[in-house]
Amino acid sequence: MFYWLFFEKLFHYYSPFRVFQYSTFRTGMASLTAMVLSVLLGPWLIARLREFQIGQHIREEGPKSHQKKAGTPTMGGLLICVAIIVPTLLWSNLREPAVWVALAGLISFGAIGFLDDYAKLRRKRNLGLTARWKIALEIVASLLVGVLLLAMNARGVYSTSMNVPFFKNFRPDLLISAWLHNPLTYPLAFVGFFGFLMLVLVGASNSVNLTDGLDGLAIGLMVIAAGAMTALSYLSGHADFARYLELSRTPGASELTIFCGAMTGSALGFLWFNAHPAEIFMGDVGSLALGGGMGVVAVLLKQEILLLFIGGVFVIEALSVILQVGSFKLRGKRIFKMAPLHHHFEQIGWQESKVIARFWIVGLIMALFALTTLKLR
């Protein structure tokens, strides 16, 4: 909105408004706006959640030390979503469809998280939507994003091919164009595209959700991941940098920088209240929204594989759960003392604050490694 008002409409009357054309300025302002919104609205939301007795229910099989956290206000992800959506609408160029697709991903996955949190509150237990319903809704949200991406592809502003780190000329197309011209094979042409998209979005959202088990752990890692995605979207949207690094230049990528900057600022603001000992938890409405939003940005930038490194700790946490469940079902034995992985380290004697700090360090190292690979082709 500000881009349209100050640059497109008022710049010709007052030349200093030219600053609104620069994505770097608008990204910084979006981050600051998101952080200020989070910090200012945080105390009000915490008070309202306590007033309506919207508190966290701790799962019985979790660490005993976490039982004291029962009753802590939850669903703070509502604050995170507002602090991302408002700055994005204020500071980005809303003519770019990539912005709306990113917002659609954030809101749709956040809505699923809201339903899950609401179900937990109604049942007064840490049991929300069933796994089957949750995955089904996430698949529907992924299909919605996929349809929007295909609409962008039809307009020539999105490519269905994907980048592969370390390989310069290997860019497989997820959409089998040769099958589009035959009515019998037409539906099959989209299977690879939608299948890969669901893997990325459902995987990203649930990875963040599984990591959200300690005070400030997931949101601190999100500050790192969103910061890396901000840098990546800026490089992808800058003609000279994209050409030098041989990145796939995505139309509207520079506007995704504003969205990612808002994610970073919102996460920083929420960390102010979520740091140990937490005054509020984000709940599934926050973790699914953040994971879904981050996944959509990676898809738009054609950096889905690089997301594995940028969100490396999220991936490790998800893998620890998959390995634990698979091992127990197949062998009747557990690999870790408790999953996700952060609980394992608690069980072997690490203090919660130490687990959080060390996971942040690992997350930062992996995000930096991801950015350093951009020129290694």
Tab-separated table of C-alpha atoms in Angstrom, residues 32-334:
chain	number	residue	atom	x	y	z
A	32	LEU	CA	10.634	-3.056	12.185
A	33	THR	CA	6.861	-2.753	11.850
A	34	ALA	CA	6.394	-6.474	12.497
A	35	MET	CA	8.636	-6.407	15.553
A	36	VAL	CA	6.952	-3.307	17.005
A	37	LEU	CA	3.497	-4.804	16.433
A	38	SER	CA	4.532	-8.000	18.213
A	39	VAL	CA	6.047	-6.193	21.193
A	40	LEU	CA	3.161	-3.732	21.567
A	41	LEU	CA	0.325	-6.216	21.076
A	42	GLY	CA	1.980	-9.037	23.021
A	43	PRO	CA	1.011	-7.941	26.565
A	44	TRP	CA	-2.584	-7.244	25.456
A	45	LEU	CA	-2.903	-10.685	23.831
A	46	ILE	CA	-1.387	-12.469	26.821
A	47	ALA	CA	-3.860	-10.719	29.121
A	48	ARG	CA	-6.813	-11.630	26.873
A	49	LEU	CA	-5.735	-15.271	26.598
A	50	ARG	CA	-5.465	-15.508	30.380
A	51	GLU	CA	-8.838	-13.824	30.761
A	52	PHE	CA	-10.470	-16.450	28.528
A	53	GLN	CA	-8.384	-19.232	30.109
A	54	ILE	CA	-6.800	-20.242	26.820
A	55	GLY	CA	-3.856	-22.135	28.251
A	56	GLN	CA	-1.524	-24.875	27.088
A	57	HIS	CA	-2.316	-28.508	27.845
A	58	ILE	CA	0.884	-30.505	28.320
A	59	ARG	CA	0.959	-34.038	26.898
A	60	GLU	CA	1.127	-36.618	29.644
A	61	GLU	CA	3.915	-38.667	28.028
A	62	GLY	CA	6.187	-35.604	27.757
A	63	PRO	CA	9.012	-34.682	30.141
A	64	LYS	CA	7.792	-34.333	33.724
A	65	SER	CA	9.602	-31.009	34.066
A	66	HIS	CA	7.205	-29.535	31.493
A	67	GLN	CA	4.092	-30.125	33.583
A	68	LYS	CA	4.682	-26.814	35.375
A	69	LYS	CA	4.107	-25.061	32.035
A	70	ALA	CA	0.465	-26.157	31.959
A	71	GLY	CA	-1.870	-23.186	31.730
A	72	THR	CA	0.613	-20.902	29.974
A	73	PRO	CA	-1.324	-18.858	27.383
A	74	THR	CA	-1.201	-20.444	23.937
A	75	MET	CA	-2.339	-19.602	20.391
A	76	GLY	CA	0.177	-16.766	20.328
A	77	GLY	CA	0.610	-17.616	16.674
A	78	LEU	CA	-2.326	-15.283	16.053
A	79	LEU	CA	-0.006	-12.446	17.027
A	80	ILE	CA	2.721	-13.802	14.738
A	81	CYS	CA	0.350	-13.985	11.759
A	82	VAL	CA	-1.004	-10.469	12.289
A	83	ALA	CA	2.533	-9.113	12.645
A	84	ILE	CA	3.457	-10.690	9.293
A	85	ILE	CA	0.316	-9.946	7.303
A	86	VAL	CA	-0.067	-6.264	8.239
A	87	PRO	CA	3.523	-5.158	7.383
A	88	THR	CA	3.441	-7.204	4.171
A	89	LEU	CA	0.257	-5.450	3.061
A	90	LEU	CA	1.649	-2.066	4.080
A	91	TRP	CA	5.131	-2.227	2.581
A	92	SER	CA	5.063	-4.579	-0.425
A	93	ASN	CA	4.010	-3.994	-4.014
A	94	LEU	CA	0.644	-5.734	-3.962
A	95	ARG	CA	0.575	-6.057	-7.745
A	96	GLU	CA	3.065	-8.929	-7.493
A	97	PRO	CA	1.186	-12.254	-7.365
A	98	ALA	CA	4.060	-13.906	-5.470
A	99	VAL	CA	3.167	-11.807	-2.419
A	100	TRP	CA	-0.421	-13.054	-2.432
A	101	VAL	CA	0.654	-16.678	-2.875
A	102	ALA	CA	2.994	-16.385	0.116
A	103	LEU	CA	0.210	-14.839	2.202
A	104	ALA	CA	-2.188	-17.574	1.054
A	105	GLY	CA	0.242	-20.234	2.251
A	106	LEU	CA	0.743	-18.532	5.611
A	107	ILE	CA	-2.985	-17.999	6.230
A	108	SER	CA	-4.179	-21.417	5.026
A	109	PHE	CA	-1.703	-23.368	7.158
A	110	GLY	CA	-2.317	-20.989	10.059
A	111	ALA	CA	-6.047	-21.706	9.779
A	112	ILE	CA	-5.357	-25.435	10.080
A	113	GLY	CA	-3.270	-24.762	13.165
A	114	PHE	CA	-6.083	-22.657	14.611
A	115	LEU	CA	-8.546	-25.539	14.181
A	116	ASP	CA	-6.070	-27.879	15.859
A	117	ASP	CA	-5.542	-25.532	18.811
A	118	TYR	CA	-9.281	-24.931	19.147
A	119	ALA	CA	-9.920	-28.683	19.254
A	120	LYS	CA	-7.366	-29.041	22.055
A	121	LEU	CA	-9.033	-26.282	24.054
A	122	ARG	CA	-12.484	-27.841	23.660
A	123	ARG	CA	-11.248	-31.266	24.759
A	124	LYS	CA	-9.029	-29.738	27.483
A	125	ARG	CA	-6.275	-32.152	26.493
A	126	ASN	CA	-3.228	-32.028	24.223
A	127	LEU	CA	-5.238	-33.844	21.539
A	128	GLY	CA	-6.394	-31.714	18.642
A	129	LEU	CA	-7.225	-32.807	15.125
A	130	THR	CA	-6.454	-36.420	14.321
A	131	ALA	CA	-3.283	-36.968	12.302
A	132	ARG	CA	-5.373	-38.080	9.335
A	133	TRP	CA	-7.533	-34.943	9.344
A	134	LYS	CA	-4.556	-32.687	9.909
A	135	ILE	CA	-2.571	-34.123	6.981
A	136	ALA	CA	-5.681	-34.083	4.774
A	137	LEU	CA	-6.245	-30.377	5.437
A	138	GLU	CA	-2.559	-29.637	4.836
A	139	ILE	CA	-2.765	-31.452	1.502
A	140	VAL	CA	-5.781	-29.329	0.566
A	141	ALA	CA	-3.851	-26.174	1.500
A	142	SER	CA	-0.907	-27.377	-0.605
A	143	LEU	CA	-3.217	-28.012	-3.560
A	144	LEU	CA	-4.582	-24.472	-3.198
A	145	VAL	CA	-1.061	-23.050	-3.336
A	146	GLY	CA	-0.304	-25.322	-6.292
A	147	VAL	CA	-3.275	-24.005	-8.262
A	148	LEU	CA	-2.138	-20.432	-7.619
A	149	LEU	CA	1.389	-21.321	-8.767
A	150	LEU	CA	0.084	-22.897	-11.956
A	151	ALA	CA	-1.932	-19.733	-12.607
A	152	MET	CA	1.317	-17.782	-12.254
A	153	ASN	CA	3.011	-20.272	-14.581
A	154	ALA	CA	0.310	-19.703	-17.204
A	155	ARG	CA	1.094	-15.974	-17.034
A	156	GLY	CA	4.809	-16.634	-17.429
A	157	VAL	CA	5.797	-15.361	-13.969
A	158	TYR	CA	6.621	-18.733	-12.386
A	159	SER	CA	8.622	-21.739	-13.552
A	160	THR	CA	7.807	-25.309	-12.567
A	161	SER	CA	11.444	-26.361	-12.936
A	162	MET	CA	13.532	-26.667	-9.790
A	163	ASN	CA	17.076	-25.719	-8.849
A	164	VAL	CA	19.451	-28.392	-7.596
A	165	PRO	CA	22.321	-27.170	-5.379
A	166	PHE	CA	25.846	-27.740	-6.732
A	167	PHE	CA	24.546	-28.461	-10.280
A	168	LYS	CA	24.529	-25.532	-12.687
A	169	ASN	CA	22.547	-26.902	-15.616
A	170	PHE	CA	20.462	-29.620	-13.973
A	171	ARG	CA	16.981	-28.132	-13.544
A	172	PRO	CA	14.321	-30.834	-13.876
A	173	ASP	CA	10.814	-29.694	-14.726
A	174	LEU	CA	8.190	-30.998	-12.310
A	175	LEU	CA	5.471	-30.422	-14.886
A	176	ILE	CA	5.615	-32.946	-17.761
A	177	SER	CA	4.719	-30.651	-20.651
A	178	ALA	CA	4.624	-33.435	-23.253
A	179	TRP	CA	1.659	-35.017	-21.470
A	180	LEU	CA	-0.418	-31.836	-21.465
A	181	HIS	CA	-1.507	-32.299	-25.072
A	182	ASN	CA	-3.121	-35.708	-24.612
A	183	PRO	CA	-6.458	-35.935	-22.728
A	184	LEU	CA	-5.490	-39.371	-21.388
A	185	THR	CA	-2.192	-38.230	-19.873
A	186	TYR	CA	-3.198	-34.643	-19.015
A	187	PRO	CA	-3.914	-35.302	-15.287
A	188	LEU	CA	-0.678	-37.281	-14.932
A	189	ALA	CA	1.349	-34.290	-16.126
A	190	PHE	CA	0.698	-32.551	-12.796
A	191	VAL	CA	1.405	-35.495	-10.471
A	192	GLY	CA	5.104	-34.718	-10.027
A	193	PHE	CA	4.482	-31.022	-9.449
A	194	PHE	CA	1.728	-31.432	-6.865
A	195	GLY	CA	3.442	-34.391	-5.203
A	196	PHE	CA	6.687	-32.491	-4.690
A	197	LEU	CA	4.805	-29.368	-3.574
A	198	MET	CA	2.883	-31.320	-0.926
A	199	LEU	CA	6.116	-32.913	0.297
A	200	VAL	CA	7.735	-29.493	0.746
A	201	LEU	CA	4.793	-27.659	2.337
A	202	VAL	CA	3.460	-30.438	4.550
A	203	GLY	CA	7.004	-31.337	5.558
A	204	ALA	CA	8.005	-27.748	6.345
A	205	SER	CA	4.892	-26.964	8.378
A	206	ASN	CA	5.039	-30.139	10.460
A	207	SER	CA	8.805	-29.847	10.994
A	208	VAL	CA	8.357	-26.450	12.643
A	209	ASN	CA	5.392	-27.823	14.584
A	210	LEU	CA	7.440	-30.729	15.981
A	211	THR	CA	10.296	-28.407	16.945
A	212	ASP	CA	8.005	-26.174	18.986
A	213	GLY	CA	8.516	-28.010	22.270
A	214	LEU	CA	10.847	-25.787	24.299
A	215	ASP	CA	10.602	-22.124	25.258
A	216	GLY	CA	11.872	-20.037	22.351
A	217	LEU	CA	13.376	-22.976	20.444
A	218	ALA	CA	11.235	-22.946	17.297
A	219	ILE	CA	10.763	-19.176	17.119
A	220	GLY	CA	14.501	-18.554	17.611
A	221	LEU	CA	15.306	-20.975	14.802
A	222	MET	CA	12.667	-19.228	12.701
A	223	VAL	CA	14.464	-15.907	13.188
A	224	ILE	CA	17.551	-17.552	11.675
A	225	ALA	CA	15.702	-19.338	8.861
A	226	ALA	CA	13.560	-16.318	7.947
A	227	GLY	CA	16.648	-14.119	7.983
A	228	ALA	CA	18.378	-16.491	5.568
A	229	MET	CA	15.278	-16.582	3.348
A	230	THR	CA	15.243	-12.764	3.368
A	231	ALA	CA	18.809	-12.708	2.059
A	232	LEU	CA	18.034	-15.427	-0.489
A	233	SER	CA	14.938	-13.658	-1.829
A	234	TYR	CA	16.866	-10.393	-2.133
A	235	LEU	CA	19.638	-12.083	-4.112
A	236	SER	CA	17.102	-13.857	-6.336
A	237	GLY	CA	15.289	-10.594	-7.044
A	238	HIS	CA	18.403	-8.536	-7.770
A	239	ALA	CA	19.323	-8.819	-11.458
A	240	ASP	CA	23.097	-8.496	-10.992
A	241	PHE	CA	23.375	-10.811	-7.978
A	242	ALA	CA	21.058	-13.391	-9.533
A	243	ARG	CA	23.118	-13.381	-12.724
A	244	TYR	CA	26.431	-13.626	-10.846
A	245	LEU	CA	25.232	-16.459	-8.595
A	246	GLU	CA	23.362	-18.087	-11.506
A	247	LEU	CA	20.121	-18.141	-9.537
A	248	SER	CA	16.738	-18.645	-11.120
A	249	ARG	CA	15.382	-15.087	-11.365
A	250	THR	CA	11.822	-15.149	-10.062
A	251	PRO	CA	9.563	-12.195	-10.941
A	252	GLY	CA	8.410	-10.618	-7.704
A	253	ALA	CA	11.226	-12.178	-5.659
A	254	SER	CA	12.258	-8.740	-4.431
A	255	GLU	CA	8.756	-8.315	-2.980
A	256	LEU	CA	9.099	-11.659	-1.201
A	257	THR	CA	11.992	-9.994	0.609
A	258	ILE	CA	9.413	-7.791	2.359
A	259	PHE	CA	7.356	-10.852	3.341
A	260	CYS	CA	10.452	-12.658	4.686
A	261	GLY	CA	11.576	-9.521	6.487
A	262	ALA	CA	8.175	-9.321	8.165
A	263	MET	CA	8.539	-12.969	9.211
A	264	THR	CA	11.928	-12.194	10.746
A	265	GLY	CA	10.670	-9.143	12.622
A	266	SER	CA	7.553	-10.924	13.819
A	267	ALA	CA	9.614	-13.858	15.078
A	268	LEU	CA	11.982	-11.524	16.920
A	269	GLY	CA	9.075	-9.709	18.547
A	270	PHE	CA	7.405	-12.941	19.604
A	271	LEU	CA	10.691	-14.253	20.995
A	272	TRP	CA	10.573	-11.353	23.469
A	273	PHE	CA	7.662	-13.110	25.204
A	274	ASN	CA	8.416	-16.715	24.253
A	275	ALA	CA	11.994	-16.762	25.601
A	276	HIS	CA	12.601	-19.058	28.583
A	277	PRO	CA	10.596	-18.999	30.798
A	278	ALA	CA	7.864	-18.429	28.224
A	279	GLU	CA	4.959	-16.080	28.920
A	280	ILE	CA	3.079	-17.354	25.856
A	281	PHE	CA	3.287	-20.258	23.409
A	282	MET	CA	2.707	-19.918	19.669
A	283	GLY	CA	0.566	-23.047	19.393
A	284	ASP	CA	-0.091	-24.860	16.131
A	285	VAL	CA	-1.599	-21.719	14.611
A	286	GLY	CA	1.878	-20.187	14.767
A	287	SER	CA	4.100	-23.167	13.983
A	288	LEU	CA	2.066	-24.388	11.000
A	289	ALA	CA	1.707	-20.859	9.618
A	290	LEU	CA	5.440	-20.171	9.877
A	291	GLY	CA	6.392	-23.527	8.383
A	292	GLY	CA	3.865	-23.196	5.583
A	293	GLY	CA	4.923	-19.630	4.822
A	294	MET	CA	8.597	-20.565	4.743
A	295	GLY	CA	7.863	-23.532	2.470
A	296	VAL	CA	5.874	-21.415	0.009
A	297	VAL	CA	8.695	-18.865	-0.216
A	298	ALA	CA	11.194	-21.655	-0.939
A	299	VAL	CA	8.912	-22.954	-3.712
A	300	LEU	CA	8.487	-19.488	-5.214
A	301	LEU	CA	12.254	-18.936	-5.202
A	302	LYS	CA	12.908	-22.411	-6.623
A	303	GLN	CA	15.098	-23.245	-3.619
A	304	GLU	CA	13.127	-26.152	-2.173
A	305	ILE	CA	16.209	-28.346	-1.703
A	306	LEU	CA	18.212	-25.531	-0.127
A	307	LEU	CA	15.414	-25.227	2.433
A	308	LEU	CA	16.636	-28.541	3.872
A	309	PHE	CA	19.787	-26.726	5.010
A	310	ILE	CA	18.250	-23.348	5.876
A	311	GLY	CA	15.787	-25.115	8.169
A	312	GLY	CA	18.252	-27.866	9.025
A	313	VAL	CA	17.323	-28.233	12.682
A	314	PHE	CA	13.633	-28.424	11.810
A	315	VAL	CA	14.447	-31.263	9.400
A	316	ILE	CA	16.540	-33.098	12.011
A	317	GLU	CA	13.754	-32.808	14.570
A	318	ALA	CA	11.215	-34.243	12.113
A	319	LEU	CA	13.568	-37.074	11.132
A	320	SER	CA	14.087	-37.956	14.796
A	321	VAL	CA	10.337	-38.495	15.182
A	322	ILE	CA	10.108	-40.547	11.971
A	323	LEU	CA	13.045	-42.733	13.027
A	324	GLN	CA	11.701	-43.150	16.553
A	325	VAL	CA	8.234	-44.196	15.416
A	326	GLY	CA	9.560	-46.415	12.620
A	327	SER	CA	12.050	-48.155	14.891
A	328	PHE	CA	9.459	-48.787	17.590
A	329	LYS	CA	6.907	-50.205	15.137
A	330	LEU	CA	9.417	-52.383	13.274
A	331	ARG	CA	11.729	-53.508	16.081
A	332	GLY	CA	9.855	-52.653	19.266
A	333	LYS	CA	12.854	-50.543	20.329
A	334	ARG	CA	13.408	-46.791	20.575
